[in-house]
Coordinates of C-alpha atoms and ligand atoms in Angstrom, one line a residue:
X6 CA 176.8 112.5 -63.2
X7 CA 175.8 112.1 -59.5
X8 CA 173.0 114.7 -59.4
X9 CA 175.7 117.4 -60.5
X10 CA 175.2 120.2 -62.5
X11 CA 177.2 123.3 -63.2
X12 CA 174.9 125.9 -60.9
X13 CA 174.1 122.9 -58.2
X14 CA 176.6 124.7 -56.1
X15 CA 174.2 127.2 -55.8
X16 CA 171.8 125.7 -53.2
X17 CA 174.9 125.4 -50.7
X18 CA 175.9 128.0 -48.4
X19 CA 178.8 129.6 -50.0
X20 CA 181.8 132.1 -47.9
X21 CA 184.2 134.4 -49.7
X22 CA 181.9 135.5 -52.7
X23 CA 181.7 138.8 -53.7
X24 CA 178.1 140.7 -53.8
X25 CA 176.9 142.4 -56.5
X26 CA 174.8 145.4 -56.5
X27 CA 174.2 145.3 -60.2
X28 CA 172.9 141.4 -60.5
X29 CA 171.6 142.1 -63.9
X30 CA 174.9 143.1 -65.4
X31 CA 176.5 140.6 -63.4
X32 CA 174.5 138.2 -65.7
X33 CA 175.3 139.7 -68.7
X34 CA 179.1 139.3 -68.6
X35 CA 178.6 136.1 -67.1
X36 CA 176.7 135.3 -70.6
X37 CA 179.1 136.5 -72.3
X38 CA 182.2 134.7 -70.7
X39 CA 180.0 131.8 -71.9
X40 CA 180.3 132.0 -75.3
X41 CA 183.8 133.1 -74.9
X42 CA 186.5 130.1 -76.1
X43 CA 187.5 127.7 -73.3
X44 CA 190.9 128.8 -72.0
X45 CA 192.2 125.5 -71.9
X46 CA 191.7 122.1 -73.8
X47 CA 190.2 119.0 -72.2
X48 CA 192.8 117.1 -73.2
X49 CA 195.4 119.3 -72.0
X50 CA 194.0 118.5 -68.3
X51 CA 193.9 115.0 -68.9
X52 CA 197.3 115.0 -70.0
X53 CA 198.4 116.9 -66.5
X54 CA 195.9 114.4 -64.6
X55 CA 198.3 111.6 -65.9
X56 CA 201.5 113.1 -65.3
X57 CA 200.0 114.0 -61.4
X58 CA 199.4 110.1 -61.1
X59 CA 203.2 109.8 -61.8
X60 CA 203.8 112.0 -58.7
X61 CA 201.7 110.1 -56.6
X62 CA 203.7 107.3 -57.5
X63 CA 206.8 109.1 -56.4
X64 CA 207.9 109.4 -59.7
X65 CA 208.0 112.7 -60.3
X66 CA 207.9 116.5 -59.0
X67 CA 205.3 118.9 -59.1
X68 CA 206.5 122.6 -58.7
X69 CA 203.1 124.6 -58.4
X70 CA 204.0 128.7 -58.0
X71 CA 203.1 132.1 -58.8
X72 CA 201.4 135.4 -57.7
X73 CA 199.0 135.5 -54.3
X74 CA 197.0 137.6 -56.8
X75 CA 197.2 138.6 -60.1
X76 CA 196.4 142.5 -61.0
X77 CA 196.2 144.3 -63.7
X78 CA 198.7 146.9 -62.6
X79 CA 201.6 144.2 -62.8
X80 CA 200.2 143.0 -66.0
X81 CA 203.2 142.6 -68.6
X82 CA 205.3 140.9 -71.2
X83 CA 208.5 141.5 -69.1
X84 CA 207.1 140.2 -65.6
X85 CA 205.6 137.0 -67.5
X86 CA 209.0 135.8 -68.7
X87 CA 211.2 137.1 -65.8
X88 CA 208.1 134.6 -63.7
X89 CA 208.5 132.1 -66.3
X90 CA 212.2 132.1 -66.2
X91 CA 212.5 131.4 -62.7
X92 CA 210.1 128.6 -62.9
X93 CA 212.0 127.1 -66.1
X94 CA 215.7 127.6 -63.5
X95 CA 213.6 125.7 -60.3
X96 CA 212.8 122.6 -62.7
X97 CA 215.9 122.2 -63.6
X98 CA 217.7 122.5 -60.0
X99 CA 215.1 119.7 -59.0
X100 CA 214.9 117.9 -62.3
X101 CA 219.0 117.5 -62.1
X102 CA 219.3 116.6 -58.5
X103 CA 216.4 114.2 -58.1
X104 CA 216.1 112.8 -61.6
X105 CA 213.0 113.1 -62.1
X106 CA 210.5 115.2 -64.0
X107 CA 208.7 118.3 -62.5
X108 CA 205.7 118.9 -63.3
X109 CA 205.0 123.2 -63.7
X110 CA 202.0 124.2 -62.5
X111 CA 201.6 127.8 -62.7
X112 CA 199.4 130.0 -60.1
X113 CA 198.6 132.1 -63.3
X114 CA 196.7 133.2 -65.8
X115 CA 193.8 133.1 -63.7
X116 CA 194.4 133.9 -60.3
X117 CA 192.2 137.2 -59.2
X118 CA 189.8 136.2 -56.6
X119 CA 191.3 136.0 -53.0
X120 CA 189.1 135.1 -49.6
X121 CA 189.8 137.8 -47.2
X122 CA 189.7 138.0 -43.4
X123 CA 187.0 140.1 -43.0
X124 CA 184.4 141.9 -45.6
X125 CA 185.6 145.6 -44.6
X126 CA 188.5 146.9 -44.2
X127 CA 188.8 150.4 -42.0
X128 CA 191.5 153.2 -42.7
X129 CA 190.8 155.6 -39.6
X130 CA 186.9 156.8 -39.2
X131 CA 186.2 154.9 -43.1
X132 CA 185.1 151.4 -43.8
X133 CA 184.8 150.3 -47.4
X134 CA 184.5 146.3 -48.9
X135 CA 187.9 144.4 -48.4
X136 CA 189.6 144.2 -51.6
X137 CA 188.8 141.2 -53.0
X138 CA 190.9 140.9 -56.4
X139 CA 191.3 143.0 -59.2
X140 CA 188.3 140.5 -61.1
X141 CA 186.2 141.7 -58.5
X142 CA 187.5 145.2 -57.3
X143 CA 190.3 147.4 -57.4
X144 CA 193.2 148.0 -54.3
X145 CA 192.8 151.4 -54.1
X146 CA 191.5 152.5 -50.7
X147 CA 188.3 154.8 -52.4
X148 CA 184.5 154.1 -52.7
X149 CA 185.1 153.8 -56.5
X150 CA 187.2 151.9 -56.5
X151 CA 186.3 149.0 -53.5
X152 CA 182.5 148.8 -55.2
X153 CA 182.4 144.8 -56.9
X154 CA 182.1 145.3 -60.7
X155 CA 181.5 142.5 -62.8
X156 CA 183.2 144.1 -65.8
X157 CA 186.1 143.2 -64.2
X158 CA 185.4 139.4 -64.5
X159 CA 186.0 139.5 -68.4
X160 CA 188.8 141.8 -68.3
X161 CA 190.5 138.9 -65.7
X162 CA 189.6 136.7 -68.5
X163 CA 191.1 138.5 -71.3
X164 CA 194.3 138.9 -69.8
X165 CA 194.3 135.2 -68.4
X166 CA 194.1 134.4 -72.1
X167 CA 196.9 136.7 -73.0
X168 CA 198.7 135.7 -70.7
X169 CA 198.2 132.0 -71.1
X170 CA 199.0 132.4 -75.0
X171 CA 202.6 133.9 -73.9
X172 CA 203.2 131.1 -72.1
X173 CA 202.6 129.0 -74.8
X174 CA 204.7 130.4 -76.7
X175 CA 207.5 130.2 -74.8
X176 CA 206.9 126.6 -73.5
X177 CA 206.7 125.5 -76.8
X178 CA 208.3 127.6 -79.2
X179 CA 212.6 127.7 -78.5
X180 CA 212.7 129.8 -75.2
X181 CA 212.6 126.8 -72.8
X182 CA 215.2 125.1 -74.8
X183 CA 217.9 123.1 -72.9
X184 CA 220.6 124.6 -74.6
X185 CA 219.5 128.2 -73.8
X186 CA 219.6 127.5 -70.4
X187 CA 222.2 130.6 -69.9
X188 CA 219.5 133.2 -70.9
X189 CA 217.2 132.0 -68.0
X190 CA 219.2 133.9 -65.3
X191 CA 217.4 137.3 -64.5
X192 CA 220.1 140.4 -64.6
X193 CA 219.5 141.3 -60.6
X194 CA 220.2 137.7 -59.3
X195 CA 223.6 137.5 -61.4
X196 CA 226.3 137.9 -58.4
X197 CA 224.3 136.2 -55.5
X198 CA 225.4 132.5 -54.3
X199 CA 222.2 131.3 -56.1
X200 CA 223.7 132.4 -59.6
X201 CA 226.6 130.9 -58.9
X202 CA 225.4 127.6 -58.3
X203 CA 223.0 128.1 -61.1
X204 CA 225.6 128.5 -63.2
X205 CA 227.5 125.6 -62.4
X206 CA 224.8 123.7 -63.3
X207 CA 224.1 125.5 -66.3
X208 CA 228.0 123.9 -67.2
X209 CA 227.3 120.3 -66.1
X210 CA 224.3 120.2 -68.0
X211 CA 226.0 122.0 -71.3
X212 CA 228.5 119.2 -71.1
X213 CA 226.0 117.1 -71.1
X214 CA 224.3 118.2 -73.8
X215 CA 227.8 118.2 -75.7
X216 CA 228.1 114.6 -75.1
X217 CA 224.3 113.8 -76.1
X218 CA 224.9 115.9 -79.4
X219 CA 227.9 114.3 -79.9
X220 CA 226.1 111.2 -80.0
X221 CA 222.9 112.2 -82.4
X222 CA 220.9 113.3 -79.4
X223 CA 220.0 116.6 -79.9
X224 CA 216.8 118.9 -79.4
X225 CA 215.9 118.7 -83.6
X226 CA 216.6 114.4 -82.8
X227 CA 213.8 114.9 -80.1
X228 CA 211.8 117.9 -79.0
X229 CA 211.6 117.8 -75.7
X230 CA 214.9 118.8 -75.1
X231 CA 213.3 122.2 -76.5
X232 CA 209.9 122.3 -75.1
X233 CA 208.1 122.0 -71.7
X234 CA 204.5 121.2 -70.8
X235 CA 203.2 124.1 -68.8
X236 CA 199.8 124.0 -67.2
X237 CA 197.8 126.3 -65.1
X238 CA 196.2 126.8 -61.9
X239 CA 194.0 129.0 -59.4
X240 CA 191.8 129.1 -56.7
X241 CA 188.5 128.2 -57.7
X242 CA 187.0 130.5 -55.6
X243 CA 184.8 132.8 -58.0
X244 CA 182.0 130.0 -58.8
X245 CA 179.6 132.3 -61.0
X246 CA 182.8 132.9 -63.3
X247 CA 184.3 129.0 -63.1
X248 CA 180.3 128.4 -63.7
X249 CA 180.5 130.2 -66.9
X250 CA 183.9 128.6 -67.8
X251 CA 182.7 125.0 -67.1
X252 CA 182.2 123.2 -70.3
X253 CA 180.9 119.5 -71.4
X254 CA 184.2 117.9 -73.2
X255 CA 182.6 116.9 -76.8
X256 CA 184.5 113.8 -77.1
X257 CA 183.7 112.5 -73.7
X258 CA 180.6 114.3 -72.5
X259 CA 182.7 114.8 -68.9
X260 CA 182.7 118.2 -67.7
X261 CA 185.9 120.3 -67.7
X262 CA 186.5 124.0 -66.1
X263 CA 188.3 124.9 -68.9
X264 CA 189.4 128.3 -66.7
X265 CA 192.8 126.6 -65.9
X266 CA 194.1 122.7 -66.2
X267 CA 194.1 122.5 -61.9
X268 CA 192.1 124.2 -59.7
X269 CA 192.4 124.1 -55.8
X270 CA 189.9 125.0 -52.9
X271 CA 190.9 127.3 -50.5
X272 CA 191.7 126.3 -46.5
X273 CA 188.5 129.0 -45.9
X274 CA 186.1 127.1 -48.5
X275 CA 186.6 123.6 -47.9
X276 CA 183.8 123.0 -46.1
X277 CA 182.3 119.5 -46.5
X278 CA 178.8 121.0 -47.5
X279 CA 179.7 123.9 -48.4
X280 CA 179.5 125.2 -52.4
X281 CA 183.0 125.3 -53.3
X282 CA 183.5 121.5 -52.9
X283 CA 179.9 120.8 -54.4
X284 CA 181.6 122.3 -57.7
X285 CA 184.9 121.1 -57.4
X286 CA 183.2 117.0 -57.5
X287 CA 181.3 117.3 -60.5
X288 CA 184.6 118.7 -62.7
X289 CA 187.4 116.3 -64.2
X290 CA 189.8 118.7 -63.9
X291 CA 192.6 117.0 -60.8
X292 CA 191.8 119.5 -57.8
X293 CA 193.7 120.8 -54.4
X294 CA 192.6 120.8 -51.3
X295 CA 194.3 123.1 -48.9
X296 CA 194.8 121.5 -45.4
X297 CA 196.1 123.8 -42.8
X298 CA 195.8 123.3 -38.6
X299 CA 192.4 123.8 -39.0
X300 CA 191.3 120.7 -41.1
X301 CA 190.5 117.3 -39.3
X302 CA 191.7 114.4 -40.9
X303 CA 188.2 112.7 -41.1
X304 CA 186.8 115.4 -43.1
X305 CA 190.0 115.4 -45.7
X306 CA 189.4 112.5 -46.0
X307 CA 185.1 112.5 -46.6
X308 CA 186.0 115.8 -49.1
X309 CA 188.2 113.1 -50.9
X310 CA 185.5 110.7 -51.4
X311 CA 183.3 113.0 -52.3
X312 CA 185.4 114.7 -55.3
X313 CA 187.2 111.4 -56.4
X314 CA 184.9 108.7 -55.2
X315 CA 186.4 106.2 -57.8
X316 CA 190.1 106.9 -56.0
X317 CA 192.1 108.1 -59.1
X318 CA 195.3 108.3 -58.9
X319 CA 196.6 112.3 -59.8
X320 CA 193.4 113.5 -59.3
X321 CA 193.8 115.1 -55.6
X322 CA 196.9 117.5 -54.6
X323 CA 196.7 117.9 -50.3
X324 CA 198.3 121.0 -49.9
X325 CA 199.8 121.3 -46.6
X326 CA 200.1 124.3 -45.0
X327 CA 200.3 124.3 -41.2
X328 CA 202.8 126.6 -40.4
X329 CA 206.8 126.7 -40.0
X330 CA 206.2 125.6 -36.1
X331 CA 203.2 123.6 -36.2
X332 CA 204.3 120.7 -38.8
X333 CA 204.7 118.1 -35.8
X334 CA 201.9 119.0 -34.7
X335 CA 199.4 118.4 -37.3
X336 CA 200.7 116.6 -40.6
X337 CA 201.5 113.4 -38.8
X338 CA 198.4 113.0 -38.1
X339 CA 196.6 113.9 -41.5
X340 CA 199.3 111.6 -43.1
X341 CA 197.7 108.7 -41.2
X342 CA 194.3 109.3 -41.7
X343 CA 194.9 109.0 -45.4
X344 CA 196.7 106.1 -45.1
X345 CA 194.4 104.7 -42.8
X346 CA 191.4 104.8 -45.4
X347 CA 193.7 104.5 -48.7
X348 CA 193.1 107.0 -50.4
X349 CA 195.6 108.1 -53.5
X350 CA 196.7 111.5 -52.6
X351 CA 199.6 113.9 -53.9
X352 CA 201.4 115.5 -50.8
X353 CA 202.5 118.6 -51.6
X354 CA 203.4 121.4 -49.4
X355 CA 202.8 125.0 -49.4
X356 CA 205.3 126.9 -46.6
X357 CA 203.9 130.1 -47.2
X358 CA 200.5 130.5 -45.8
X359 CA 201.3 129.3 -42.6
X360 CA 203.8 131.9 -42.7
X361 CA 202.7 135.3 -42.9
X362 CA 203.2 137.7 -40.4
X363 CA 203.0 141.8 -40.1
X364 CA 206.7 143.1 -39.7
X365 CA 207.8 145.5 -37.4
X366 CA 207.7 148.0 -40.0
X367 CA 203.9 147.2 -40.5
X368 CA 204.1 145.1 -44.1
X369 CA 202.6 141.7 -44.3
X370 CA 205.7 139.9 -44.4
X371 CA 206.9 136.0 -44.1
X372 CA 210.5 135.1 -42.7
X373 CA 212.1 133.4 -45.8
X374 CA 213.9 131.0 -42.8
X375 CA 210.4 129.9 -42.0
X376 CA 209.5 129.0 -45.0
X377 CA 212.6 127.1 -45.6
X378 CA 211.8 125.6 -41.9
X379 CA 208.5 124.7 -43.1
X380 CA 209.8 122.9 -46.1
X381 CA 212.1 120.6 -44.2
X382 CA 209.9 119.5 -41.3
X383 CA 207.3 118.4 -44.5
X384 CA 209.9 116.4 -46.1
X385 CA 211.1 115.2 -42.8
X386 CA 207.4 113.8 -41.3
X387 CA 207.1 112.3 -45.0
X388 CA 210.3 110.3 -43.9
X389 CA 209.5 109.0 -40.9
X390 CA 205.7 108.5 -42.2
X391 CA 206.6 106.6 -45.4
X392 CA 205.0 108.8 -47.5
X393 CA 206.0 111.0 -50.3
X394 CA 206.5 114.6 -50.4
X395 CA 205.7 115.1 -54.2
X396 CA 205.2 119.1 -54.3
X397 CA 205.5 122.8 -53.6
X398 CA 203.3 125.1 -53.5
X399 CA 204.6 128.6 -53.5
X400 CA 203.9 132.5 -54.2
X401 CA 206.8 133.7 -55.7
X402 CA 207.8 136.3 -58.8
X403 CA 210.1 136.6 -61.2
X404 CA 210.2 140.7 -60.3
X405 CA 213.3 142.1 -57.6
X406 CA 211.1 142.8 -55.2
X407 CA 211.5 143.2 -51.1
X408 CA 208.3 141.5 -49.6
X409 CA 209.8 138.3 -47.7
X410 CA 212.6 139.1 -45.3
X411 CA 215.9 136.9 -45.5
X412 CA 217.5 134.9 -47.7
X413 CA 220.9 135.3 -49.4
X414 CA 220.4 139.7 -49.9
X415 CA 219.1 139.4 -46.2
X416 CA 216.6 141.4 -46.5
X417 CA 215.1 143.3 -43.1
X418 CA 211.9 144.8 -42.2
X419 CA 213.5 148.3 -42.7
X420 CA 214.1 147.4 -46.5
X421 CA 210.4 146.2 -46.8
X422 CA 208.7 149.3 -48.0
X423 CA 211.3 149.8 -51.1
X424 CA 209.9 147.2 -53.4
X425 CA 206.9 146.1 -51.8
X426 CA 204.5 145.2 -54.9
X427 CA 202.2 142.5 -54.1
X428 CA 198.6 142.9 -54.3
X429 CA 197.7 140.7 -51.5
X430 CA 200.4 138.1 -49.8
X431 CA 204.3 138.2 -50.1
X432 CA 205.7 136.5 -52.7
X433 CA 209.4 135.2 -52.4
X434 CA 211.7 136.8 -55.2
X435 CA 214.1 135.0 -57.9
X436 CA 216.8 134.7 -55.6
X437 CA 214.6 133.4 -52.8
X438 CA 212.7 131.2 -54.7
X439 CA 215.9 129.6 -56.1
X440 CA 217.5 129.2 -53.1
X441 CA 214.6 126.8 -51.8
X442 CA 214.7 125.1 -55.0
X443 CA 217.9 124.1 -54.0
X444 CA 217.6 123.5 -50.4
X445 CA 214.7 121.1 -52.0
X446 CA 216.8 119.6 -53.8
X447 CA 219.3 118.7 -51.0
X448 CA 216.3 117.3 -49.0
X449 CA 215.4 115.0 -52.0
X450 CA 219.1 113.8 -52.3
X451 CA 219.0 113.0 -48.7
X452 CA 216.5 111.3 -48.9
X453 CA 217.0 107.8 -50.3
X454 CA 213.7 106.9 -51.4
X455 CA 213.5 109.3 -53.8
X456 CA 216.7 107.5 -55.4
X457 CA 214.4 104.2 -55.2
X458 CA 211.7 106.1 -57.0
X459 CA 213.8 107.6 -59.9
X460 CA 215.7 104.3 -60.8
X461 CA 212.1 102.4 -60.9
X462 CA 210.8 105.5 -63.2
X463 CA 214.0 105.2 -65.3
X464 CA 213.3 101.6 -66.0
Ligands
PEP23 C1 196.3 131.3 -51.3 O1 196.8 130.3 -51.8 O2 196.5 132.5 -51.8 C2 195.4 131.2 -50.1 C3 194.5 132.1 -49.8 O3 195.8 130.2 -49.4 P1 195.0 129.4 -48.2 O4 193.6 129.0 -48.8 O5 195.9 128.2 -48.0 O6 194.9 130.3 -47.0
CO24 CO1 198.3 134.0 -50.8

């Protein structure tokens, strides 16, 4: 393909990459990731890349969310379903009220490396390396621990693997079942006004299930009423390891990154010439692009060209993220340069990066009524623009933590520090998440076009 190859990233200035002392043992787990089984299937992204082209169509959702950044601390069994859970009860408050399929991307099994402010970070007289992920270094604030280690690169993998072969399992083997829809709800959640309205779809949908059965219609009849499709992304920041993890598909000689089905680039990385978008062009996998108050139309759209020059449709996810007071301002105007050029985009919008602030109790924090703000003016410019706002993009967790402040448990800045867990940004909790999964789904009942859309995808 186009004078790409797997390592041609590497004559193009690169930002946000981690140095290695050791380049020598960098090499060798690099090697070794190599030989090391794909994590996903070729086909598995195609698949995705199809169902994406139904959402540029407006015919469907996609619900993209997860951790800022995976660690290895948080690593286990329990906190994969509780996240999976909560994913499963979103789909179903949008795939009820809109009638139409969402589409679950998780920001998981994968997602380690994070772009940082600045290279150092200083606790009084001592500066050490930022942080930079736990594939790259660990959180603690010690010389041992800041130093990049590649080691950490296959141990990401591994659990990425183990993590991705849960989730299989319970996509595909009873847990996502309709009818089990009552064991989604997570014990902490259970009295808010999100559980309640949860639950009162959990009865509309039980009766309908009772009338479908009634009629034949049941989830042995068809299998989807007891499976999901649920795919994986992250920020394909790290290129030596999505180097190592880039494979030729055997039964179509295309490339794949077969770390995840969807990778994005990062609003730090996007740079027209810069490596990260070198690498994302020459992979099949669909990619996003993160477009915050920095990015210029014109060049959205020249990074388009350049990854999808024959215009596929599902291919490219623009990920919005301006800002709850800076919408107006900016996605108006990236809307129309789009437009202007035709190219096929998926609009989705992520209300959380534009978001974060430090609280008055010194936490890096985000106002959950920003967020929500966020969310509406996106799905109020798509309105008036005639476009459609097909996604979220969220970091969220299925744990009870206190790291976004507001919401239905109105949380303050005081109750921060009590369950403050996140490795890097703050991730809205069950109830939060669920709470904008059905302010979302108010917006896409208001909004008539998505009625248009479903009634077209139904016939
Ligand atoms: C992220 O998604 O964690 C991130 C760093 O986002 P952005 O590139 O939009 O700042
Ligand atoms: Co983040």
């Amino acid at each position: 393909m186009k004078n790409w190859k797997t390592n041609s990233w590497r004559k193009y200035p690169v930002k946000h990459l981690p140095e290695y002392q050791d380049k020598k043992e960098l090499d060798q787990v690099l090697n070794k990731i190599k030989t090391f089984p794909p994590l996903v299937f070729a086909e598995e992204t195609r698949h995705l890349k199809k169902q994406l082209s139904d959402v540029s169509d407006g015919k469907a959702f996609l619900l993209q969310g997860g951790d800022c950044a995976e660690s290895f601390a948080e690593f286990n069994p329990d906190n994969i379903r509780d996240y999976f859970k909560v994913i499963l009860q979103m789909s179903l408050v949008l795939t009820y009220s809109a009638s139409l399929p969402v589409i679950k991307l998780g920001r998981i099994a994968g997602q380690f490396a994070k772009p940082r402010s600045a290279p150092t970070e200083k606790q009084g007289d001592k500066e050490l390396p930022s942080y930079l992920g736990d594939n790259v270094n660990g959180i603690e604030f010690s010389e041992k621990a800041r130093k990049h280690d590649p080691k950490r690169l296959f141990k990401a993998y591994s659990q990425s693997a183990a993590t991705l072969n849960l989730l299989r399992a319970f996509s595909h083997g009873g847990f996502a079942d309709l009818k089990k829809v009552h064991l989604w709800n997570l014990g902490y959640i259970k009295k808010s006004p999100q559980a309640k309205k949860f639950k009162e779809l959990e009865d509309k949908i039980a009766g309908a299930l009772a009338f479908m059965d009634a009629c034949g219609i049941n989830s042995e009849f068809n299998r989807r009423l007891k499976t999901v499709n649920f795919w994986t992304s992250h920020e394909a920041l790290h290129l030596p390891f999505e180097e190592s993890m880039t494979r030729i598909d055997s039964t179509t000689g295309e490339y794949h990154a077969t770390s995840a089905h969807f990778v994005w680039i990062g609003d730090r990385t996007r740079q027209l010439d810069g490596g990260h978008v070198e690498f994302c062009r020459g992979i099949e996998n669909p990619i996003g692009i993160k477009c915050g108050p920095t990015s210029k139309p014109e060049e959205i759209v020249k990074i388009c060209n350049l990854i999808n020059p024959t215009n596929e449709k599902g291919k490219i996810t623009l990920i919005s993220r301006f800002g709850h007071d800076n919408v107006g301002k900016f996605l108006p105007k990236l809307i129309r340069g789009i437009k202007k050029e035709g190219v096929n985009v998926i609009w989705s919008c992520d209300p959380m990066h534009g978001n974060t602030i430090q609280s008055t109790t010194g936490f890096k924090t985000r106002r959950f009524n920003n967020v929500l703000k966020e969310v509406k003016d996106v799905f109020s410019v798509h309105q008036s623009e005639g476009s459609y706002a097909g996604g979220l993009h969220i970091e969220m967790t299925g744990q009870n933590v206190t790291e976004c402040t507001g919401g239905a448990k109105n949380i303050q800045d005081q109750d921060l520090s009590s369950r403050y867990h996140t490795h890097c940004d703050p991730r809205l909790n069950a109830d939060q998440a669920l709470e904008l999964a059905f302010l979302i789904s108010d917006e896409i009942k208001k909004n008539s076009s998505y009625s248009k859309n479903a009634i077209q995808a139904a016939s």
